[in-house]
Amino acid sequence: MTPTPTAQLFAGLPLDRAEHLREDVAALAALWPQARVIRLDPEGHAAARADGEGLALASGREFVDRFAQATFLGLSGGTPWFALDADPAGWPHWIDLRSAGARFSPFEAGLFAYARALGLWQRRSRFCPACGHRLGFARGGHVAQCGNCGLEHYPRTDPAVIVLAESEGRVLLGRQPNWPAGQYSLIAGFVEPGESLEDAARRELAEETGIVAGACRYIASQPWPFPGTLMLGFRAEAEFMPPRVGRELEDARWFSADDIRREVAAGRLRLSSRISIARSLIDAWLAER
């Protein structure tokens, strides 16, 4: 039986997004005083506790005059959650999402990821792409509206496939030239228009490594808010042939399970971060062996 990858970080967030409340400005305003507020700086870092082990949450009461700028995230156990842009000078401790993913509870890491993805979309959606006029935000920060041409714009999520290609007891790993020395991961890339997920998986393998794959099987997905990607994990049956690399990869190799364990133990190979779906796919593959 094939082991199932571990639960993906940022996924399975136990939060009621309460979409029905986004249209009700009065209801959201009534929730604001007791809201728990995630503060984000312009770079998408979150205000953190001094020990770095969790969010430094604020209350809506601390920002009584800023309700109109807040983004509604949802409800958890009756508690309303919002996100708010904040001045970094107003708090001494800030943390990036990758670091928080390794240190925060799954709930707080998931909230941070959700708030960060929305916040970055809002900061990059200031003007209407159709007519160029300035946009305003509505529905709790989830819709950008153009007051000139009337178009509505929604948060963008870009689908990307990540593929564990296997053949004859080996798995294909590649590395990008800007990664730390010795780091390898799975082959990944964005889905193109008019393309199925399986087609995208096969195309990315062929484009980046020259490897030809046949059957592809979906395994799991992970929201990856860097800044707004949904990673869709696949396993693919591939032909065993020497990989070749082009402009995107510096190297690509086939590894057996023993190769991976030996090289990792010797410090010559670094796998993807444990917060990533790439690592959970690799770990599940290793667990079979």
Tab-separated table of N, CA and C in Angstrom, residues 14-17 36 74-81 107 111:
chain	number	residue	atom	x	y	z
A	14	PRO	N	-8.751	25.019	9.917
A	14	PRO	CA	-10.065	24.919	10.556
A	14	PRO	C	-10.678	26.296	10.805
A	15	LEU	N	-11.047	26.949	9.715
A	15	LEU	CA	-11.593	28.296	9.775
A	15	LEU	C	-12.815	28.351	8.884
A	16	ASP	N	-13.889	28.901	9.416
A	16	ASP	CA	-15.078	29.167	8.608
A	16	ASP	C	-14.866	30.509	7.920
A	17	ARG	N	-14.709	30.499	6.615
A	17	ARG	CA	-14.436	31.749	5.894
A	17	ARG	C	-15.658	32.657	5.837
A	36	ARG	N	-9.669	39.308	16.449
A	36	ARG	CA	-8.238	39.063	16.580
A	36	ARG	C	-7.615	39.446	15.240
A	74	GLY	N	-12.329	35.317	8.505
A	74	GLY	CA	-13.337	34.321	8.826
A	74	GLY	C	-13.544	34.184	10.320
A	75	LEU	N	-14.177	33.078	10.709
A	75	LEU	CA	-14.522	32.812	12.102
A	75	LEU	C	-13.921	31.484	12.546
A	76	SER	N	-13.486	31.443	13.775
A	76	SER	CA	-12.994	30.201	14.370
A	76	SER	C	-13.530	30.104	15.790
A	77	GLY	N	-14.408	29.138	16.025
A	77	GLY	CA	-15.003	29.011	17.340
A	77	GLY	C	-15.747	30.254	17.767
A	78	GLY	N	-16.311	30.974	16.803
A	78	GLY	CA	-17.025	32.211	17.090
A	78	GLY	C	-16.148	33.439	17.133
A	79	THR	N	-14.837	33.263	17.097
A	79	THR	CA	-13.922	34.399	17.130
A	79	THR	C	-13.688	34.918	15.720
A	80	PRO	N	-13.893	36.219	15.489
A	80	PRO	CA	-13.627	36.780	14.163
A	80	PRO	C	-12.131	37.064	13.979
A	81	TRP	N	-11.648	36.788	12.790
A	81	TRP	CA	-10.250	37.018	12.451
A	81	TRP	C	-10.168	37.992	11.274
A	107	PHE	N	-2.428	25.961	12.785
A	107	PHE	CA	-3.519	26.931	12.663
A	107	PHE	C	-2.979	28.327	12.391
A	111	LEU	N	-3.323	30.581	8.975
A	111	LEU	CA	-3.902	31.924	8.988
A	111	LEU	C	-2.944	32.945	8.384
